[in-house]
Amino acid sequence: MGGNKERARERREQRLQEISLLRTIPYSDHQRWWSKETIAVVTGSNRGIGFEIARQLAAHGLTVVLTSRDECVGQEATRVLREGGLDVAFHQLDVLDPSSIQLFVDWIRQTYEGIHVLVNNAGVNFNVGSDNSVESAHMVVATNYYGTKNMIKAMIPLMRPSAAGARIVNVSSRLGKLGGRRNRIEDLNLRRKLGDLDTLTEELIDRTVATFLQQVDDGTWTSGGWPQTFTDYSVSKLAVNAYTRLMAKILSDRPEGEKIYVNCYCPGWVKTAMTGWAGNISVEDGADTGVWLALLPDQAVTGKFFAERREICLAVRRDDRALASIILWWAHEKLGISVKG
């Protein structure tokens, strides 16, 4: 077991070194679909990964709108980036407050008429180390899932048409993978429904998180078959991942020139305040894949999950679902066992 962990660590470090090298290679002129007139909004970007995403996007030549719930903190972060010669604007934004979102939408429309890139980075996590408290579960789900969803719905009408397509990038986590081996929802039937685009709906996602929060309130969540690591955070990111896939499907029928590509990614365990500075990945590397997705030349990929610039399977694969169905049938028919799912 120790050897496997060591090899995994070595592979991750090697991949991060490759990414650091790739980041030093400038985009060629024919790859650069953006310009100074390209507007990118990054939520929760006053510090940490969001700040670094804003910095890297601005360094590539985009005009970036930095947002923060705290106006003073956001203004200071913007000042730092501007002193570095970057084109960065600021506007206060609380993704939990519908009136704040509406004020932001109105300001964007008046100032820029629209945007080309939305990075949903705003998020919270109140567990560190081996902690797994759900005391703040309602806040975690509201911020990470509903905040992301509300921003997407508010900004889609402002996504500007272009040949390259507009881009939405949701900062998420591997902890929200449906098909995880250790940290996953145990209800096989629910996993299948969330993993199949034919059965995936916004109502299903909302009902899933509502059930979790109800069990938190009832004190029964520990026996509910929810992920066992950072449970509230994992459930919130599972919802983000599912909603990313759903929105990609909904937006896929838009005509050429009005395409909107939606993807999500895991930055890894980054050294930021959210991880108690205990992460093993630099903030530059943590921001990298989000920036890469936002700028992909000739992007046609949507509804996918990435980490370290590589696609990772989010849902239960079709062959896994077929195998699971066979196992359930066999258990019932041959052993007389009724298995949930």
Short mmCIF file of C-alpha atoms in Angstrom, two decimals:
data_model
loop_
_atom_site.label_atom_id
_atom_site.label_comp_id
_atom_site.label_asym_id
_atom_site.label_seq_id
_atom_site.Cartn_x
_atom_site.Cartn_y
_atom_site.Cartn_z
CA MET A 1 0.00 0.00 0.00
CA GLY A 2 2.82 2.36 0.94
CA GLY A 3 4.55 1.67 -2.35
CA ASN A 4 1.39 2.48 -4.32
CA LYS A 5 1.01 5.79 -2.51
CA GLU A 6 4.62 6.65 -3.14
CA ARG A 7 4.32 5.88 -6.85
CA ALA A 8 1.13 7.95 -7.05
CA ARG A 9 2.88 10.84 -5.36
CA GLU A 10 5.80 10.60 -7.79
CA ARG A 11 3.44 10.54 -10.79
CA ARG A 12 1.60 13.60 -9.46
CA GLU A 13 4.81 15.50 -8.90
CA GLN A 14 6.03 14.62 -12.38
CA ARG A 15 2.73 15.76 -13.89
CA LEU A 16 2.86 19.04 -11.97
CA GLN A 17 6.38 19.64 -13.25
CA GLU A 18 5.11 19.07 -16.80
CA ILE A 19 2.27 21.53 -16.21
CA SER A 20 4.64 24.13 -14.81
CA LEU A 21 6.70 23.79 -17.99
CA LEU A 22 3.62 24.00 -20.22
CA ARG A 23 2.61 27.20 -18.45
CA THR A 24 5.83 28.87 -19.59
CA ILE A 25 5.03 28.23 -23.27
CA PRO A 26 3.13 31.21 -24.69
CA TYR A 27 0.02 30.76 -26.82
CA SER A 28 0.68 31.36 -30.50
CA ASP A 29 -1.18 34.09 -32.38
CA HIS A 30 -3.49 31.61 -34.11
CA GLN A 31 -4.36 30.02 -30.75
CA ARG A 32 -5.26 33.32 -29.09
CA TRP A 33 -8.97 33.71 -29.70
CA TRP A 34 -9.12 36.39 -27.00
CA SER A 35 -8.00 40.01 -26.68
CA LYS A 36 -8.15 42.85 -24.18
CA GLU A 37 -11.85 43.19 -25.06
CA THR A 38 -12.47 39.64 -23.82
CA ILE A 39 -14.16 39.87 -20.41
CA ALA A 40 -13.66 37.19 -17.77
CA VAL A 41 -15.49 37.12 -14.43
CA VAL A 42 -13.95 35.17 -11.54
CA THR A 43 -16.08 34.76 -8.42
CA GLY A 44 -14.49 34.67 -4.98
CA SER A 45 -11.24 35.92 -6.43
CA ASN A 46 -9.90 38.13 -3.63
CA ARG A 47 -7.52 35.39 -2.45
CA GLY A 48 -6.32 31.85 -3.00
CA ILE A 49 -7.10 29.95 -6.19
CA GLY A 50 -9.57 32.57 -7.41
CA PHE A 51 -7.02 35.35 -7.09
CA GLU A 52 -4.46 33.29 -8.98
CA ILE A 53 -6.94 32.41 -11.74
CA ALA A 54 -7.72 36.12 -12.11
CA ARG A 55 -4.01 36.96 -12.18
CA GLN A 56 -3.17 34.34 -14.81
CA LEU A 57 -6.12 35.26 -17.06
CA ALA A 58 -5.19 38.95 -16.86
CA ALA A 59 -1.56 38.07 -17.57
CA HIS A 60 -2.74 36.37 -20.78
CA GLY A 61 -4.28 39.66 -21.86
CA LEU A 62 -7.95 39.36 -20.89
CA THR A 63 -9.85 42.01 -18.97
CA VAL A 64 -10.75 40.37 -15.67
CA VAL A 65 -13.51 41.28 -13.26
CA LEU A 66 -12.43 40.29 -9.76
CA THR A 67 -15.26 39.76 -7.29
CA SER A 68 -15.43 39.42 -3.53
CA ARG A 69 -18.12 39.34 -0.88
CA ASP A 70 -16.05 41.79 1.18
CA GLU A 71 -15.65 45.03 -0.78
CA CYS A 72 -12.57 46.31 1.06
CA VAL A 73 -10.71 43.02 0.64
CA GLY A 74 -11.68 42.84 -3.02
CA GLN A 75 -10.54 46.40 -3.69
CA GLU A 76 -7.17 45.64 -2.12
CA ALA A 77 -6.73 42.46 -4.19
CA THR A 78 -7.60 44.42 -7.34
CA ARG A 79 -5.10 47.13 -6.44
CA VAL A 80 -2.32 44.53 -6.12
CA LEU A 81 -3.04 43.13 -9.59
CA ARG A 82 -3.33 46.57 -11.16
CA GLU A 83 0.03 47.56 -9.70
CA GLY A 84 1.42 44.59 -11.61
CA GLY A 85 0.20 46.17 -14.83
CA LEU A 86 -2.83 43.92 -15.26
CA ASP A 87 -6.23 45.00 -16.57
CA VAL A 88 -8.48 44.11 -13.63
CA ALA A 89 -11.76 45.64 -12.49
CA PHE A 90 -13.65 44.97 -9.28
CA HIS A 91 -17.26 44.63 -8.23
CA GLN A 92 -18.71 43.37 -4.97
CA LEU A 93 -20.57 40.07 -5.30
CA ASP A 94 -22.16 37.72 -2.79
CA VAL A 95 -23.26 34.57 -4.62
CA LEU A 96 -25.70 33.80 -1.79
CA ASP A 97 -27.57 37.09 -2.16
CA PRO A 98 -29.98 37.38 -5.14
CA SER A 99 -29.97 41.19 -4.89
CA SER A 100 -26.16 41.24 -5.00
CA ILE A 101 -26.19 39.00 -8.07
CA GLN A 102 -28.74 41.26 -9.77
CA LEU A 103 -26.70 44.38 -9.03
CA PHE A 104 -23.66 42.63 -10.48
CA VAL A 105 -25.57 41.59 -13.62
CA ASP A 106 -26.81 45.14 -14.13
CA TRP A 107 -23.29 46.54 -13.70
CA ILE A 108 -21.80 44.03 -16.15
CA ARG A 109 -24.46 44.84 -18.74
CA GLN A 110 -23.92 48.58 -18.36
CA THR A 111 -20.11 48.44 -18.23
CA TYR A 112 -19.21 45.68 -20.69
CA GLU A 113 -22.52 44.66 -22.30
CA GLY A 114 -21.60 41.05 -21.62
CA ILE A 115 -18.82 38.58 -20.80
CA HIS A 116 -16.96 35.76 -22.53
CA VAL A 117 -15.68 33.72 -19.58
CA LEU A 118 -17.21 32.87 -16.20
CA VAL A 119 -15.13 31.08 -13.58
CA ASN A 120 -17.21 29.94 -10.61
CA ASN A 121 -14.61 29.76 -7.90
CA ALA A 122 -16.48 31.06 -4.83
CA GLY A 123 -16.71 28.24 -2.31
CA VAL A 124 -16.29 27.28 1.32
CA ASN A 125 -15.10 24.31 3.36
CA PHE A 126 -14.99 24.26 7.13
CA ASN A 127 -13.26 20.91 7.69
CA VAL A 128 -9.51 20.38 7.83
CA GLY A 129 -7.38 17.35 8.50
CA SER A 130 -9.49 14.42 9.67
CA ASP A 131 -12.45 16.59 10.71
CA ASN A 132 -15.84 15.72 9.24
CA SER A 133 -18.30 18.07 10.90
CA VAL A 134 -21.58 18.92 9.14
CA GLU A 135 -22.31 21.84 11.43
CA SER A 136 -22.00 24.24 8.48
CA ALA A 137 -23.51 21.92 5.86
CA HIS A 138 -26.26 24.35 4.88
CA MET A 139 -23.71 27.12 4.24
CA VAL A 140 -21.41 24.78 2.33
CA VAL A 141 -24.16 23.51 0.02
CA ALA A 142 -25.67 26.97 -0.43
CA THR A 143 -22.34 28.52 -1.41
CA ASN A 144 -20.72 25.75 -3.40
CA TYR A 145 -23.74 24.40 -5.28
CA TYR A 146 -26.56 26.93 -5.23
CA GLY A 147 -24.15 29.88 -5.53
CA THR A 148 -22.58 28.31 -8.61
CA LYS A 149 -25.96 27.43 -10.11
CA ASN A 150 -27.39 30.89 -9.49
CA MET A 151 -24.39 32.57 -11.11
CA ILE A 152 -24.63 30.37 -14.19
CA LYS A 153 -28.32 31.13 -14.63
CA ALA A 154 -27.73 34.85 -14.11
CA MET A 155 -24.78 35.12 -16.48
CA ILE A 156 -25.87 32.92 -19.40
CA PRO A 157 -27.97 35.75 -20.91
CA LEU A 158 -24.83 37.93 -20.77
CA MET A 159 -22.48 35.43 -22.44
CA ARG A 160 -21.42 37.17 -25.64
CA PRO A 161 -21.61 35.37 -28.99
CA SER A 162 -18.27 34.51 -30.58
CA ALA A 163 -16.78 32.04 -33.01
CA ALA A 164 -14.70 30.55 -30.21
CA GLY A 165 -17.70 30.08 -27.93
CA ALA A 166 -18.18 31.40 -24.41
CA ARG A 167 -16.75 29.39 -21.53
CA ILE A 168 -17.94 28.52 -18.03
CA VAL A 169 -15.46 26.85 -15.69
CA ASN A 170 -16.64 25.50 -12.33
CA VAL A 171 -14.00 24.92 -9.68
CA SER A 172 -14.92 21.58 -8.15
CA SER A 173 -13.28 18.53 -6.55
CA ARG A 174 -12.49 14.87 -7.03
CA LEU A 175 -14.33 14.37 -3.75
CA GLY A 176 -17.52 14.89 -5.77
CA LYS A 177 -16.92 12.00 -8.16
CA LEU A 178 -19.87 9.63 -8.48
CA GLY A 179 -17.68 6.65 -9.23
CA GLY A 180 -15.10 7.15 -6.49
CA ARG A 181 -13.89 3.95 -4.88
CA ARG A 182 -13.92 5.18 -1.29
CA ASN A 183 -15.74 8.50 -1.12
CA ARG A 184 -19.06 8.10 -2.87
CA ILE A 185 -22.82 7.84 -2.47
CA GLU A 186 -23.64 4.26 -1.52
CA ASP A 187 -27.13 4.25 -3.08
CA LEU A 188 -26.41 2.53 -6.39
CA ASN A 189 -29.74 3.55 -7.93
CA LEU A 190 -29.15 7.21 -7.11
CA ARG A 191 -25.62 6.99 -8.50
CA ARG A 192 -27.00 5.57 -11.74
CA LYS A 193 -29.61 8.31 -12.06
CA LEU A 194 -27.10 11.08 -11.35
CA GLY A 195 -24.60 9.53 -13.73
CA ASP A 196 -26.94 9.04 -16.68
CA LEU A 197 -27.72 12.14 -18.75
CA ASP A 198 -31.03 10.55 -19.73
CA THR A 199 -32.21 10.61 -16.10
CA LEU A 200 -30.22 13.56 -14.77
CA THR A 201 -32.35 16.62 -13.99
CA GLU A 202 -31.98 19.77 -11.95
CA GLU A 203 -34.81 18.52 -9.74
CA LEU A 204 -32.91 15.29 -9.04
CA ILE A 205 -29.76 17.19 -8.06
CA ASP A 206 -31.73 19.57 -5.83
CA ARG A 207 -33.62 16.69 -4.24
CA THR A 208 -30.37 14.85 -3.53
CA VAL A 209 -28.79 17.77 -1.66
CA ALA A 210 -32.10 18.52 0.08
CA THR A 211 -32.28 14.92 1.33
CA PHE A 212 -28.74 15.18 2.65
CA LEU A 213 -29.46 18.46 4.44
CA GLN A 214 -32.68 17.05 5.92
CA GLN A 215 -30.71 14.11 7.31
CA VAL A 216 -28.15 16.53 8.72
CA ASP A 217 -30.96 18.35 10.52
CA ASP A 218 -32.44 15.03 11.70
CA GLY A 219 -29.07 13.71 12.84
CA THR A 220 -29.38 10.64 10.59
CA TRP A 221 -26.84 11.57 7.90
CA THR A 222 -24.17 9.16 9.16
CA SER A 223 -26.32 6.19 8.12
CA GLY A 224 -27.52 7.78 4.88
CA GLY A 225 -24.79 6.34 2.66
CA TRP A 226 -23.15 9.70 1.95
CA PRO A 227 -19.44 10.21 1.23
CA GLN A 228 -17.37 9.70 4.36
CA THR A 229 -14.68 12.32 3.77
CA PHE A 230 -15.57 16.01 4.15
CA THR A 231 -19.16 14.90 3.66
CA ASP A 232 -20.87 18.28 3.24
CA TYR A 233 -18.16 19.54 0.89
CA SER A 234 -18.21 16.30 -1.11
CA VAL A 235 -21.99 16.40 -1.54
CA SER A 236 -21.86 20.04 -2.63
CA LYS A 237 -19.18 19.33 -5.23
CA LEU A 238 -20.98 16.20 -6.42
CA ALA A 239 -23.93 18.50 -7.11
CA VAL A 240 -21.67 20.97 -8.95
CA ASN A 241 -20.26 18.19 -11.11
CA ALA A 242 -23.72 16.88 -11.95
CA TYR A 243 -25.03 20.36 -12.73
CA THR A 244 -22.03 20.99 -15.00
CA ARG A 245 -22.93 17.93 -17.06
CA LEU A 246 -26.60 18.88 -17.12
CA MET A 247 -25.95 22.44 -18.28
CA ALA A 248 -23.56 21.23 -20.96
CA LYS A 249 -26.36 19.04 -22.31
CA ILE A 250 -28.95 21.84 -22.14
CA LEU A 251 -26.63 24.33 -23.87
CA SER A 252 -25.37 21.90 -26.51
CA ASP A 253 -28.12 22.72 -29.02
CA ARG A 254 -27.19 26.40 -29.27
CA PRO A 255 -26.27 27.43 -32.83
CA GLU A 256 -22.71 28.01 -34.02
CA GLY A 257 -21.44 31.40 -32.94
CA GLU A 258 -23.54 31.22 -29.75
CA LYS A 259 -22.01 28.13 -28.16
CA ILE A 260 -21.35 28.04 -24.42
CA TYR A 261 -18.97 25.37 -23.17
CA VAL A 262 -19.27 24.28 -19.53
CA ASN A 263 -16.64 22.23 -17.73
CA CYS A 264 -15.41 21.70 -14.19
CA TYR A 265 -12.08 20.81 -12.67
CA CYS A 266 -10.34 19.81 -9.47
CA PRO A 267 -7.45 22.09 -8.49
CA GLY A 268 -6.09 19.50 -6.05
CA TRP A 269 -5.17 19.89 -2.40
CA VAL A 270 -3.84 23.43 -2.71
CA LYS A 271 -1.91 25.41 -0.09
CA THR A 272 -4.60 27.98 0.72
CA ALA A 273 -6.62 29.13 3.71
CA MET A 274 -9.37 26.65 2.76
CA THR A 275 -7.05 23.70 3.43
CA GLY A 276 -5.49 25.31 6.49
CA TRP A 277 -2.34 25.79 4.37
CA ALA A 278 -1.83 22.02 4.56
CA GLY A 279 -2.09 21.39 0.83
CA ASN A 280 0.61 19.79 -1.31
CA ILE A 281 0.01 21.82 -4.48
CA SER A 282 1.00 25.43 -5.14
CA VAL A 283 -1.70 27.97 -5.89
CA GLU A 284 -0.16 28.49 -9.35
CA ASP A 285 -0.58 24.81 -10.18
CA GLY A 286 -4.02 24.74 -8.58
CA ALA A 287 -5.24 27.55 -10.82
CA ASP A 288 -3.61 26.20 -13.98
CA THR A 289 -6.26 23.81 -15.28
CA GLY A 290 -9.03 26.36 -14.73
CA VAL A 291 -7.16 28.92 -16.80
CA TRP A 292 -6.31 26.31 -19.43
CA LEU A 293 -10.00 25.36 -19.78
CA ALA A 294 -11.03 29.00 -20.03
CA LEU A 295 -8.56 29.62 -22.86
CA LEU A 296 -8.65 26.35 -24.81
CA PRO A 297 -8.26 27.17 -28.52
CA ASP A 298 -10.96 25.71 -30.78
CA GLN A 299 -12.77 24.37 -27.75
CA ALA A 300 -15.44 21.80 -28.48
CA VAL A 301 -15.24 19.92 -25.18
CA THR A 302 -18.10 20.44 -22.72
CA GLY A 303 -19.65 18.71 -19.73
CA LYS A 304 -16.33 17.20 -18.69
CA PHE A 305 -14.29 17.03 -15.48
CA PHE A 306 -10.55 17.73 -15.50
CA ALA A 307 -7.57 17.63 -13.19
CA GLU A 308 -4.01 18.54 -14.10
CA ARG A 309 -5.12 19.26 -17.71
CA ARG A 310 -6.48 15.74 -18.12
CA GLU A 311 -10.06 14.55 -18.36
CA ILE A 312 -11.25 12.36 -15.50
CA CYS A 313 -14.38 10.21 -15.69
CA LEU A 314 -17.01 11.84 -13.47
CA ALA A 315 -19.93 9.48 -13.60
CA VAL A 316 -20.50 5.78 -13.27
CA ARG A 317 -19.45 4.37 -16.62
CA ARG A 318 -22.03 2.56 -18.73
CA ASP A 319 -20.15 -0.72 -18.41
CA ASP A 320 -20.09 -0.25 -14.62
CA ARG A 321 -23.87 0.34 -14.64
CA ALA A 322 -24.44 -2.75 -16.77
CA LEU A 323 -22.25 -4.84 -14.48
CA ALA A 324 -24.05 -3.50 -11.42
CA SER A 325 -27.43 -4.42 -12.93
CA ILE A 326 -26.22 -7.95 -13.63
CA ILE A 327 -24.95 -8.31 -10.06
CA LEU A 328 -28.26 -7.07 -8.63
CA TRP A 329 -30.24 -9.45 -10.85
CA TRP A 330 -28.02 -12.40 -9.96
CA ALA A 331 -28.25 -11.66 -6.23
CA HIS A 332 -32.04 -11.53 -6.45
CA GLU A 333 -32.65 -14.47 -8.78
CA LYS A 334 -29.98 -16.90 -7.57
CA LEU A 335 -29.60 -16.02 -3.91
CA GLY A 336 -32.99 -14.56 -3.13
CA ILE A 337 -31.34 -11.39 -1.82
CA SER A 338 -33.12 -8.09 -2.26
CA VAL A 339 -30.46 -5.45 -2.78
CA LYS A 340 -31.18 -1.73 -2.61
CA GLY A 341 -30.63 -0.03 -5.96
#
